[in-house]
Amino acid sequence: MKLKEQDFINTYRDISYPDKIDLSASAPSNIALVKYWGKHGMQLPMNPSVSFTLNQSRTNTTAHLSLLKLPSKTVEFQFFLDQKPRPDFEPKIAGFFEKIKVYAPFITAFHWQIYSQNTFPHSSGIASSASAFAALAKMIVDLEKQLFPSHKDDNYYKKKASFLARLGSGSASRSIAHPVMIWGKHPGIPDTSDLYAVAPDFELHPVFKNFRDSIILVEKGQKKVSSTAGHNLMAKHPFKAIRKQQAFLHALQMTQYLKSGDLDNFIKLTEAEALSLHALMMTSDPNYILIQPGTLKVIQLIRHLRQTLNLPVCFTLDAGANVHVLYPDKISDNLEKYLFSKLTYEIIHDYI
Ligand code: 2P0
């Protein structure tokens, strides 16, 4: 069932809360196959996106809640990353709490001490906002379940977690379930919504079941241009209309390939999407370039392996220089021999 914004508002009042609550949640990162690039309104996507959910690259979060004597207007919290206080992260989290307060008013009754940890190295260039906000959103939905026993089913709570995560970071909406998630309303894909991501209504074809994503860290460190700034540049992008059209077509085609197991077309489309994303950055005003010489070198090696050894391997890119290498598990040895061992970059081997 499709849910509306009002369906996510918690309307319970006058509940007596426990003095102390401990919460924990874990959420994975995800890699978009069809990219979310451009947004409007309250974190609504310009076009639908389709992603693989990763497994190893995750954020694990715990929170110790203490009941306040008087409920506060804003959420009172402290944030720790790897056990160290990180006030520099607090404005973004405070903004998230502000946006979700109306859907989860009970969060203001407590002081939150939040401890977060990523399983991937800090400053590896892997975006942590998707897994971080998904973990926080899952925790808040768990709290709602504990405080307000209701008849609502698991499906509702998953959608609510995705809805809340979206308000923290768009791509976080897709880090709520696995192995494939679709975020954004598409007339040709059932049950899709701009408000939250959903798992498709079909089984992922076995060809993709043991798929791997090895992330080649061409460039570590903070992003030079934030994704939020990149999304905003789409509002007046000269290719906005054509990109929308392309992404709607690609989202539909991608779901068809994931269902039918059409690996050749999956490869073609996945790479086309990655290149479209970076072409949009290179043609915005102002324009910018995130790929590095190393990115192109890895891309050329991957294409060479496909042509000469017929290996079903392809690449995709996030908003950065790192290359995600996607391939079935059964060609891992070949890739180790002909690709990974030839590179000096650090590599994070993950799977979907
Ligand atoms: C994606 N990216 O679909 C695209 C492709 C990066 C490249 O969504 O402003 O951190 O927090 O909603 O989700 C990265 O942007 O941006 C992103 P906000 P987000 O994964």
mmCIF file of C-alpha atoms and ligand atoms in Angstrom:
data_model
loop_
_atom_site.group_PDB
_atom_site.id
_atom_site.type_symbol
_atom_site.label_atom_id
_atom_site.label_comp_id
_atom_site.label_asym_id
_atom_site.label_seq_id
_atom_site.Cartn_x
_atom_site.Cartn_y
_atom_site.Cartn_z
ATOM 1 C CA MET A 1 0.000 0.000 0.000
ATOM 2 C CA LYS A 2 1.191 3.465 -0.883
ATOM 3 C CA LEU A 3 1.571 5.801 2.086
ATOM 4 C CA LYS A 4 1.128 9.570 2.229
ATOM 5 C CA GLU A 5 3.105 12.059 4.264
ATOM 6 C CA GLN A 6 0.380 12.259 6.942
ATOM 7 C CA ASP A 7 0.598 8.492 7.480
ATOM 8 C CA PHE A 8 4.023 9.009 9.058
ATOM 9 C CA ILE A 9 2.905 11.509 11.684
ATOM 10 C CA ASN A 10 2.856 10.038 15.173
ATOM 11 C CA THR A 11 -0.278 11.322 16.833
ATOM 12 C CA TYR A 12 -0.030 9.682 20.252
ATOM 13 C CA ARG A 13 -0.085 12.116 23.158
ATOM 14 C CA ASP A 14 0.168 12.007 26.954
ATOM 15 C CA ILE A 15 2.284 8.929 27.228
ATOM 16 C CA SER A 16 4.512 8.421 30.239
ATOM 17 C CA TYR A 17 8.006 7.592 29.094
ATOM 18 C CA PRO A 18 10.640 5.441 30.813
ATOM 19 C CA ASP A 19 13.557 7.306 32.488
ATOM 20 C CA LYS A 20 16.242 5.555 30.497
ATOM 21 C CA ILE A 21 16.319 3.730 27.178
ATOM 22 C CA ASP A 22 19.234 2.209 25.283
ATOM 23 C CA LEU A 23 18.939 1.807 21.537
ATOM 24 C CA SER A 24 21.135 0.381 18.823
ATOM 25 C CA ALA A 25 20.920 0.005 15.067
ATOM 26 C CA SER A 26 23.114 -0.858 12.141
ATOM 27 C CA ALA A 27 22.644 0.179 8.517
ATOM 28 C CA PRO A 28 24.651 -0.512 5.389
ATOM 29 C CA SER A 29 25.845 1.813 2.673
ATOM 30 C CA ASN A 30 24.372 1.456 -0.813
ATOM 31 C CA ILE A 31 25.558 2.055 -4.332
ATOM 32 C CA ALA A 32 23.214 3.596 -6.877
ATOM 33 C CA LEU A 33 22.985 1.899 -10.266
ATOM 34 C CA VAL A 34 20.569 4.536 -11.553
ATOM 35 C CA LYS A 35 21.580 7.767 -9.898
ATOM 36 C CA TYR A 36 19.642 10.239 -7.784
ATOM 37 C CA TRP A 37 20.946 13.610 -8.957
ATOM 38 C CA GLY A 38 18.773 16.647 -8.396
ATOM 39 C CA LYS A 39 16.163 17.339 -5.737
ATOM 40 C CA HIS A 40 13.386 19.761 -4.868
ATOM 41 C CA GLY A 41 11.105 20.672 -1.982
ATOM 42 C CA MET A 42 11.657 18.700 1.197
ATOM 43 C CA GLN A 43 14.287 16.227 -0.009
ATOM 44 C CA LEU A 44 12.226 14.986 -2.949
ATOM 45 C CA PRO A 45 14.133 13.421 -5.830
ATOM 46 C CA MET A 46 14.111 14.832 -9.358
ATOM 47 C CA ASN A 47 14.033 11.273 -10.687
ATOM 48 C CA PRO A 48 13.799 7.681 -9.454
ATOM 49 C CA SER A 49 16.999 5.870 -8.465
ATOM 50 C CA VAL A 50 17.823 2.171 -8.137
ATOM 51 C CA SER A 51 20.532 0.783 -5.842
ATOM 52 C CA PHE A 52 22.275 -2.305 -4.587
ATOM 53 C CA THR A 53 22.527 -2.458 -0.811
ATOM 54 C CA LEU A 54 26.029 -3.253 0.415
ATOM 55 C CA ASN A 55 26.897 -5.562 3.260
ATOM 56 C CA GLN A 56 30.241 -4.824 4.902
ATOM 57 C CA SER A 57 30.342 -1.042 4.694
ATOM 58 C CA ARG A 58 28.032 -0.015 7.527
ATOM 59 C CA THR A 59 27.364 2.408 10.322
ATOM 60 C CA ASN A 60 26.709 0.957 13.769
ATOM 61 C CA THR A 61 25.028 3.359 16.150
ATOM 62 C CA THR A 62 23.986 3.182 19.775
ATOM 63 C CA ALA A 63 22.180 5.801 21.812
ATOM 64 C CA HIS A 64 21.601 6.281 25.524
ATOM 65 C CA LEU A 65 18.427 8.205 26.166
ATOM 66 C CA SER A 66 17.582 9.925 29.435
ATOM 67 C CA LEU A 67 14.191 11.429 30.034
ATOM 68 C CA LEU A 68 14.252 15.206 30.419
ATOM 69 C CA LYS A 69 12.446 16.807 33.362
ATOM 70 C CA LEU A 70 10.664 19.057 30.900
ATOM 71 C CA PRO A 71 10.319 18.226 27.228
ATOM 72 C CA SER A 72 12.474 20.446 25.068
ATOM 73 C CA LYS A 73 11.489 22.282 21.864
ATOM 74 C CA THR A 74 14.521 20.966 20.013
ATOM 75 C CA VAL A 75 16.249 17.615 20.422
ATOM 76 C CA GLU A 76 19.029 17.709 23.016
ATOM 77 C CA PHE A 77 21.924 15.472 22.070
ATOM 78 C CA GLN A 78 25.633 14.874 21.940
ATOM 79 C CA PHE A 79 27.314 13.055 19.078
ATOM 80 C CA PHE A 80 30.389 10.803 19.297
ATOM 81 C CA LEU A 81 32.187 9.221 16.353
ATOM 82 C CA ASP A 82 34.573 6.409 17.278
ATOM 83 C CA GLN A 83 34.023 7.292 20.960
ATOM 84 C CA LYS A 84 35.215 10.892 20.447
ATOM 85 C CA PRO A 85 32.890 13.894 20.762
ATOM 86 C CA ARG A 86 32.312 15.421 17.315
ATOM 87 C CA PRO A 87 30.468 18.732 17.678
ATOM 88 C CA ASP A 88 31.311 19.439 14.010
ATOM 89 C CA PHE A 89 28.716 16.808 12.999
ATOM 90 C CA GLU A 90 26.037 18.213 15.285
ATOM 91 C CA PRO A 91 24.552 20.947 13.040
ATOM 92 C CA LYS A 92 23.679 18.397 10.329
ATOM 93 C CA ILE A 93 22.160 15.999 12.873
ATOM 94 C CA ALA A 94 20.294 18.862 14.571
ATOM 95 C CA GLY A 95 18.849 19.775 11.156
ATOM 96 C CA PHE A 96 17.743 16.173 10.698
ATOM 97 C CA PHE A 97 16.047 16.080 14.111
ATOM 98 C CA GLU A 98 14.266 19.356 13.318
ATOM 99 C CA LYS A 99 12.905 17.953 10.062
ATOM 100 C CA ILE A 100 11.691 14.687 11.577
ATOM 101 C CA LYS A 101 10.278 16.108 14.835
ATOM 102 C CA VAL A 102 6.768 16.386 13.462
ATOM 103 C CA TYR A 103 6.788 12.693 12.479
ATOM 104 C CA ALA A 104 8.396 11.532 15.734
ATOM 105 C CA PRO A 105 7.576 14.152 18.416
ATOM 106 C CA PHE A 106 8.591 11.760 21.203
ATOM 107 C CA ILE A 107 12.295 12.314 20.380
ATOM 108 C CA THR A 108 12.224 15.682 22.165
ATOM 109 C CA ALA A 109 11.325 14.069 25.501
ATOM 110 C CA PHE A 110 14.863 12.707 25.901
ATOM 111 C CA HIS A 111 18.490 13.723 25.959
ATOM 112 C CA TRP A 112 20.344 11.599 23.399
ATOM 113 C CA GLN A 113 23.926 10.470 23.728
ATOM 114 C CA ILE A 114 24.709 9.060 20.290
ATOM 115 C CA TYR A 115 27.732 6.865 19.542
ATOM 116 C CA SER A 116 28.423 6.089 15.913
ATOM 117 C CA GLN A 117 31.038 3.952 14.238
ATOM 118 C CA ASN A 118 31.679 3.161 10.581
ATOM 119 C CA THR A 119 33.127 -0.191 9.551
ATOM 120 C CA PHE A 120 34.897 1.468 6.628
ATOM 121 C CA PRO A 121 37.887 3.685 7.224
ATOM 122 C CA HIS A 122 37.124 7.307 7.995
ATOM 123 C CA SER A 123 38.093 9.648 5.149
ATOM 124 C CA SER A 124 38.138 6.703 2.740
ATOM 125 C CA GLY A 125 36.004 8.745 0.381
ATOM 126 C CA ILE A 126 33.034 6.422 0.991
ATOM 127 C CA ALA A 127 29.994 8.513 1.801
ATOM 128 C CA SER A 128 28.844 7.729 5.310
ATOM 129 C CA SER A 129 25.719 9.880 5.237
ATOM 130 C CA ALA A 130 23.557 7.115 3.726
ATOM 131 C CA SER A 131 24.414 4.476 6.340
ATOM 132 C CA ALA A 132 24.608 7.012 9.184
ATOM 133 C CA PHE A 133 21.162 8.529 8.652
ATOM 134 C CA ALA A 134 19.641 5.129 7.888
ATOM 135 C CA ALA A 135 20.967 3.808 11.218
ATOM 136 C CA LEU A 136 19.605 6.838 13.088
ATOM 137 C CA ALA A 137 16.232 6.525 11.358
ATOM 138 C CA LYS A 138 16.016 2.801 12.178
ATOM 139 C CA MET A 139 16.750 3.582 15.807
ATOM 140 C CA ILE A 140 14.002 6.210 15.983
ATOM 141 C CA VAL A 141 11.493 3.826 14.437
ATOM 142 C CA ASP A 142 12.541 1.146 16.952
ATOM 143 C CA LEU A 143 11.931 3.637 19.732
ATOM 144 C CA GLU A 144 8.484 4.382 18.325
ATOM 145 C CA LYS A 145 7.723 0.653 18.279
ATOM 146 C CA GLN A 146 8.829 0.289 21.908
ATOM 147 C CA LEU A 147 6.903 3.299 23.148
ATOM 148 C CA PHE A 148 3.690 2.883 21.189
ATOM 149 C CA PRO A 149 2.716 -0.741 20.641
ATOM 150 C CA SER A 150 0.395 -0.699 17.651
ATOM 151 C CA HIS A 151 -1.159 -2.831 14.997
ATOM 152 C CA LYS A 152 1.160 -1.436 12.315
ATOM 153 C CA ASP A 153 3.174 -4.052 10.458
ATOM 154 C CA ASP A 154 6.828 -4.385 9.603
ATOM 155 C CA ASN A 155 6.241 -3.013 6.142
ATOM 156 C CA TYR A 156 4.927 0.254 7.597
ATOM 157 C CA TYR A 157 7.911 0.627 9.919
ATOM 158 C CA LYS A 158 10.365 -0.030 7.074
ATOM 159 C CA LYS A 159 8.709 2.677 5.014
ATOM 160 C CA LYS A 160 8.764 5.042 7.962
ATOM 161 C CA ALA A 161 12.481 4.365 8.543
ATOM 162 C CA SER A 162 13.158 5.067 4.871
ATOM 163 C CA PHE A 163 10.964 8.196 5.000
ATOM 164 C CA LEU A 164 12.867 9.558 8.018
ATOM 165 C CA ALA A 165 16.274 8.582 6.603
ATOM 166 C CA ARG A 166 15.438 10.480 3.407
ATOM 167 C CA LEU A 167 15.039 13.677 5.410
ATOM 168 C CA GLY A 168 18.621 13.238 6.663
ATOM 169 C CA SER A 169 20.122 12.383 3.281
ATOM 170 C CA GLY A 170 18.350 11.345 0.097
ATOM 171 C CA SER A 171 20.462 8.272 -0.588
ATOM 172 C CA ALA A 172 19.920 7.095 3.023
ATOM 173 C CA SER A 173 16.314 6.266 2.115
ATOM 174 C CA ARG A 174 17.684 3.309 0.123
ATOM 175 C CA SER A 175 19.812 1.870 2.966
ATOM 176 C CA ILE A 176 16.825 0.383 4.805
ATOM 177 C CA ALA A 177 16.387 -2.988 3.090
ATOM 178 C CA HIS A 178 18.188 -5.207 0.576
ATOM 179 C CA PRO A 179 19.362 -6.346 -1.947
ATOM 180 C CA VAL A 180 17.769 -3.814 -4.348
ATOM 181 C CA MET A 181 15.977 -0.589 -3.477
ATOM 182 C CA ILE A 182 14.069 1.905 -5.600
ATOM 183 C CA TRP A 183 13.466 5.460 -4.444
ATOM 184 C CA GLY A 184 11.284 7.834 -6.420
ATOM 185 C CA LYS A 185 7.864 7.612 -7.992
ATOM 186 C CA HIS A 186 7.836 5.889 -11.368
ATOM 187 C CA PRO A 187 4.571 5.301 -13.258
ATOM 188 C CA GLY A 188 5.899 2.000 -14.613
ATOM 189 C CA ILE A 189 7.204 0.562 -11.318
ATOM 190 C CA PRO A 190 4.535 -0.490 -8.796
ATOM 191 C CA ASP A 191 4.352 1.070 -5.303
ATOM 192 C CA THR A 192 7.167 3.547 -5.865
ATOM 193 C CA SER A 193 7.137 6.854 -4.005
ATOM 194 C CA ASP A 194 9.156 10.042 -3.735
ATOM 195 C CA LEU A 195 8.713 9.875 0.044
ATOM 196 C CA TYR A 196 10.499 6.580 0.729
ATOM 197 C CA ALA A 197 12.346 3.762 -0.991
ATOM 198 C CA VAL A 198 10.861 0.325 -1.584
ATOM 199 C CA ALA A 199 12.175 -3.109 -2.451
ATOM 200 C CA PRO A 200 10.973 -4.177 -5.925
ATOM 201 C CA ASP A 201 8.042 -6.558 -6.197
ATOM 202 C CA PHE A 202 10.176 -9.217 -7.905
ATOM 203 C CA GLU A 203 13.021 -11.535 -6.919
ATOM 204 C CA LEU A 204 16.474 -10.469 -7.960
ATOM 205 C CA HIS A 205 17.661 -12.815 -10.724
ATOM 206 C CA PRO A 206 20.177 -15.449 -9.470
ATOM 207 C CA VAL A 207 22.849 -13.993 -11.805
ATOM 208 C CA PHE A 208 23.090 -11.067 -9.376
ATOM 209 C CA LYS A 209 22.812 -13.048 -6.149
ATOM 210 C CA ASN A 210 26.533 -13.347 -5.405
ATOM 211 C CA PHE A 211 27.455 -10.001 -6.803
ATOM 212 C CA ARG A 212 30.434 -8.166 -5.442
ATOM 213 C CA ASP A 213 31.301 -4.488 -5.210
ATOM 214 C CA SER A 214 35.016 -3.835 -4.792
ATOM 215 C CA ILE A 215 35.615 -0.169 -4.122
ATOM 216 C CA ILE A 216 38.912 1.119 -5.453
ATOM 217 C CA LEU A 217 39.967 4.102 -3.379
ATOM 218 C CA VAL A 218 41.506 6.286 -6.059
ATOM 219 C CA GLU A 219 41.126 9.326 -3.830
ATOM 220 C CA LYS A 220 40.688 9.357 -0.094
ATOM 221 C CA GLY A 221 39.455 12.272 1.957
ATOM 222 C CA GLN A 222 36.627 14.732 2.058
ATOM 223 C CA LYS A 223 34.619 15.448 -1.079
ATOM 224 C CA LYS A 224 35.620 18.650 -2.844
ATOM 225 C CA VAL A 225 32.050 19.545 -3.781
ATOM 226 C CA SER A 226 29.238 18.373 -1.502
ATOM 227 C CA SER A 227 26.543 16.234 -3.077
ATOM 228 C CA THR A 228 23.923 18.634 -1.781
ATOM 229 C CA ALA A 229 25.567 21.427 -3.819
ATOM 230 C CA GLY A 230 25.633 19.082 -6.841
ATOM 231 C CA HIS A 231 21.937 18.248 -6.450
ATOM 232 C CA ASN A 232 21.098 21.942 -6.245
ATOM 233 C CA LEU A 233 22.932 22.692 -9.494
ATOM 234 C CA MET A 234 20.449 20.436 -11.297
ATOM 235 C CA ALA A 235 17.651 22.980 -10.730
ATOM 236 C CA LYS A 236 18.969 25.172 -13.559
ATOM 237 C CA HIS A 237 20.975 22.593 -15.453
ATOM 238 C CA PRO A 238 20.773 22.971 -19.259
ATOM 239 C CA PHE A 239 20.216 19.193 -19.584
ATOM 240 C CA LYS A 240 17.697 18.874 -16.746
ATOM 241 C CA ALA A 241 14.713 17.832 -18.875
ATOM 242 C CA ILE A 242 16.639 15.299 -20.923
ATOM 243 C CA ARG A 243 18.315 13.892 -17.795
ATOM 244 C CA LYS A 244 14.925 13.358 -16.176
ATOM 245 C CA GLN A 245 13.695 11.552 -19.241
ATOM 246 C CA GLN A 246 16.841 9.437 -19.355
ATOM 247 C CA ALA A 247 16.701 8.509 -15.660
ATOM 248 C CA PHE A 248 13.029 7.459 -15.831
ATOM 249 C CA LEU A 249 13.833 5.217 -18.798
ATOM 250 C CA HIS A 250 16.963 3.854 -17.127
ATOM 251 C CA ALA A 251 15.148 3.065 -13.869
ATOM 252 C CA LEU A 252 12.587 1.013 -15.741
ATOM 253 C CA GLN A 253 15.202 -0.759 -17.841
ATOM 254 C CA MET A 254 17.368 -1.461 -14.795
ATOM 255 C CA THR A 255 14.514 -3.158 -12.942
ATOM 256 C CA GLN A 256 13.831 -5.267 -16.026
ATOM 257 C CA TYR A 257 17.476 -6.378 -16.271
ATOM 258 C CA LEU A 258 17.679 -7.146 -12.543
ATOM 259 C CA LYS A 259 14.590 -9.319 -12.888
ATOM 260 C CA SER A 260 15.513 -11.097 -16.122
ATOM 261 C CA GLY A 261 19.233 -11.474 -15.390
ATOM 262 C CA ASP A 262 20.284 -9.639 -18.548
ATOM 263 C CA LEU A 263 23.897 -9.110 -17.507
ATOM 264 C CA ASP A 264 25.087 -7.599 -20.803
ATOM 265 C CA ASN A 265 22.499 -4.842 -20.716
ATOM 266 C CA PHE A 266 22.991 -4.376 -16.974
ATOM 267 C CA ILE A 267 26.682 -3.685 -17.605
ATOM 268 C CA LYS A 268 25.955 -1.284 -20.439
ATOM 269 C CA LEU A 269 23.353 0.639 -18.480
ATOM 270 C CA THR A 270 25.285 0.762 -15.190
ATOM 271 C CA GLU A 271 28.301 2.331 -16.875
ATOM 272 C CA ALA A 272 26.128 4.730 -18.896
ATOM 273 C CA GLU A 273 24.526 5.968 -15.659
ATOM 274 C CA ALA A 274 27.889 6.514 -13.947
ATOM 275 C CA LEU A 275 29.151 8.501 -16.930
ATOM 276 C CA SER A 276 25.910 10.504 -17.174
ATOM 277 C CA LEU A 277 26.248 11.506 -13.502
ATOM 278 C CA HIS A 278 29.754 12.852 -14.032
ATOM 279 C CA ALA A 279 28.820 14.447 -17.359
ATOM 280 C CA LEU A 280 26.112 16.378 -15.486
ATOM 281 C CA MET A 281 28.723 17.706 -13.065
ATOM 282 C CA MET A 282 30.995 18.681 -15.941
ATOM 283 C CA THR A 283 28.194 20.590 -17.677
ATOM 284 C CA SER A 284 26.584 22.401 -14.721
ATOM 285 C CA ASP A 285 27.178 26.079 -13.958
ATOM 286 C CA PRO A 286 29.592 26.241 -12.222
ATOM 287 C CA ASN A 287 31.026 23.015 -13.603
ATOM 288 C CA TYR A 288 33.401 20.720 -11.771
ATOM 289 C CA ILE A 289 35.357 17.511 -12.275
ATOM 290 C CA LEU A 290 35.535 14.831 -9.590
ATOM 291 C CA ILE A 291 37.138 11.996 -11.534
ATOM 292 C CA GLN A 292 40.913 11.717 -11.429
ATOM 293 C CA PRO A 293 43.442 10.247 -13.866
ATOM 294 C CA GLY A 294 43.380 7.087 -11.703
ATOM 295 C CA THR A 295 39.610 6.797 -12.192
ATOM 296 C CA LEU A 296 40.031 6.682 -15.976
ATOM 297 C CA LYS A 297 42.919 4.259 -15.703
ATOM 298 C CA VAL A 298 40.776 1.785 -13.729
ATOM 299 C CA ILE A 299 37.826 2.269 -16.119
ATOM 300 C CA GLN A 300 40.058 1.518 -19.097
ATOM 301 C CA LEU A 301 41.442 -1.600 -17.409
ATOM 302 C CA ILE A 302 37.906 -2.848 -16.690
ATOM 303 C CA ARG A 303 36.829 -2.287 -20.302
ATOM 304 C CA HIS A 304 39.983 -3.991 -21.542
ATOM 305 C CA LEU A 305 39.275 -7.053 -19.371
ATOM 306 C CA ARG A 306 35.753 -7.226 -20.720
ATOM 307 C CA GLN A 307 36.917 -7.047 -24.318
ATOM 308 C CA THR A 308 39.914 -9.386 -24.110
ATOM 309 C CA LEU A 309 38.824 -11.975 -21.514
ATOM 310 C CA ASN A 310 35.062 -11.588 -21.876
ATOM 311 C CA LEU A 311 34.695 -11.088 -18.126
ATOM 312 C CA PRO A 312 31.259 -9.799 -16.985
ATOM 313 C CA VAL A 313 32.619 -6.885 -14.961
ATOM 314 C CA CYS A 314 31.625 -3.225 -14.959
ATOM 315 C CA PHE A 315 32.149 -0.040 -13.014
ATOM 316 C CA THR A 316 30.014 2.580 -11.419
ATOM 317 C CA LEU A 317 30.947 5.860 -9.757
ATOM 318 C CA ASP A 318 29.608 7.797 -6.814
ATOM 319 C CA ALA A 319 30.024 11.559 -6.497
ATOM 320 C CA GLY A 320 33.801 11.176 -6.292
ATOM 321 C CA ALA A 321 36.858 9.649 -7.916
ATOM 322 C CA ASN A 322 36.571 6.146 -6.444
ATOM 323 C CA VAL A 323 35.558 3.278 -8.703
ATOM 324 C CA HIS A 324 33.008 0.651 -7.667
ATOM 325 C CA VAL A 325 33.786 -2.584 -9.530
ATOM 326 C CA LEU A 326 30.705 -4.779 -9.884
ATOM 327 C CA TYR A 327 31.031 -8.467 -10.805
ATOM 328 C CA PRO A 328 29.742 -11.960 -10.009
ATOM 329 C CA ASP A 329 31.628 -13.762 -7.254
ATOM 330 C CA LYS A 330 32.718 -16.542 -9.605
ATOM 331 C CA ILE A 331 35.152 -14.253 -11.469
ATOM 332 C CA SER A 332 36.815 -12.964 -8.258
ATOM 333 C CA ASP A 333 40.051 -14.883 -8.883
ATOM 334 C CA ASN A 334 40.346 -13.486 -12.398
ATOM 335 C CA LEU A 335 39.808 -9.971 -11.166
ATOM 336 C CA GLU A 336 42.356 -10.387 -8.401
ATOM 337 C CA LYS A 337 44.892 -11.591 -10.953
ATOM 338 C CA TYR A 338 44.225 -9.120 -13.771
ATOM 339 C CA LEU A 339 42.929 -6.030 -12.010
ATOM 340 C CA PHE A 340 43.260 -5.659 -8.254
ATOM 341 C CA SER A 341 46.824 -6.973 -7.953
ATOM 342 C CA LYS A 342 47.911 -4.527 -10.657
ATOM 343 C CA LEU A 343 46.754 -1.483 -8.662
ATOM 344 C CA THR A 344 48.427 0.281 -5.773
ATOM 345 C CA TYR A 345 45.187 1.776 -4.412
ATOM 346 C CA GLU A 346 43.525 0.521 -1.256
ATOM 347 C CA ILE A 347 40.481 -1.617 -2.092
ATOM 348 C CA ILE A 348 37.425 -2.354 0.042
ATOM 349 C CA HIS A 349 35.860 -5.649 -0.987
ATOM 350 C CA ASP A 350 32.154 -5.614 -0.320
ATOM 351 C CA TYR A 351 29.181 -7.526 -1.668
ATOM 352 C CA ILE A 352 25.476 -6.919 -2.151
HETATM 353 C C1 2P0 B 1 23.026 8.460 -5.404
HETATM 354 N N1 2P0 B 1 24.502 10.346 -4.847
HETATM 355 O O1 2P0 B 1 22.003 8.110 -6.023
HETATM 356 C C2 2P0 B 1 23.723 9.712 -5.872
HETATM 357 C C3 2P0 B 1 24.680 9.409 -6.975
HETATM 358 C C4 2P0 B 1 25.879 10.482 -5.191
HETATM 359 C C5 2P0 B 1 25.962 10.088 -6.608
HETATM 360 O O2 2P0 B 1 22.767 10.614 -3.542
HETATM 361 O O3 2P0 B 1 21.756 16.170 -0.298
HETATM 362 O O4 2P0 B 1 24.291 12.447 0.173
HETATM 363 O O5 2P0 B 1 22.017 14.410 1.462
HETATM 364 O O6 2P0 B 1 20.206 14.217 -0.263
HETATM 365 O O7 2P0 B 1 22.145 11.513 -0.754
HETATM 366 C C6 2P0 B 1 24.691 11.594 -2.743
HETATM 367 O O8 2P0 B 1 23.847 12.584 -2.258
HETATM 368 O O9 2P0 B 1 22.604 13.985 -0.886
HETATM 369 C C7 2P0 B 1 23.936 10.818 -3.740
HETATM 370 P P1 2P0 B 1 21.581 14.727 0.065
HETATM 371 P P2 2P0 B 1 23.188 12.543 -0.822
HETATM 372 O O10 2P0 B 1 23.501 7.777 -4.481
#
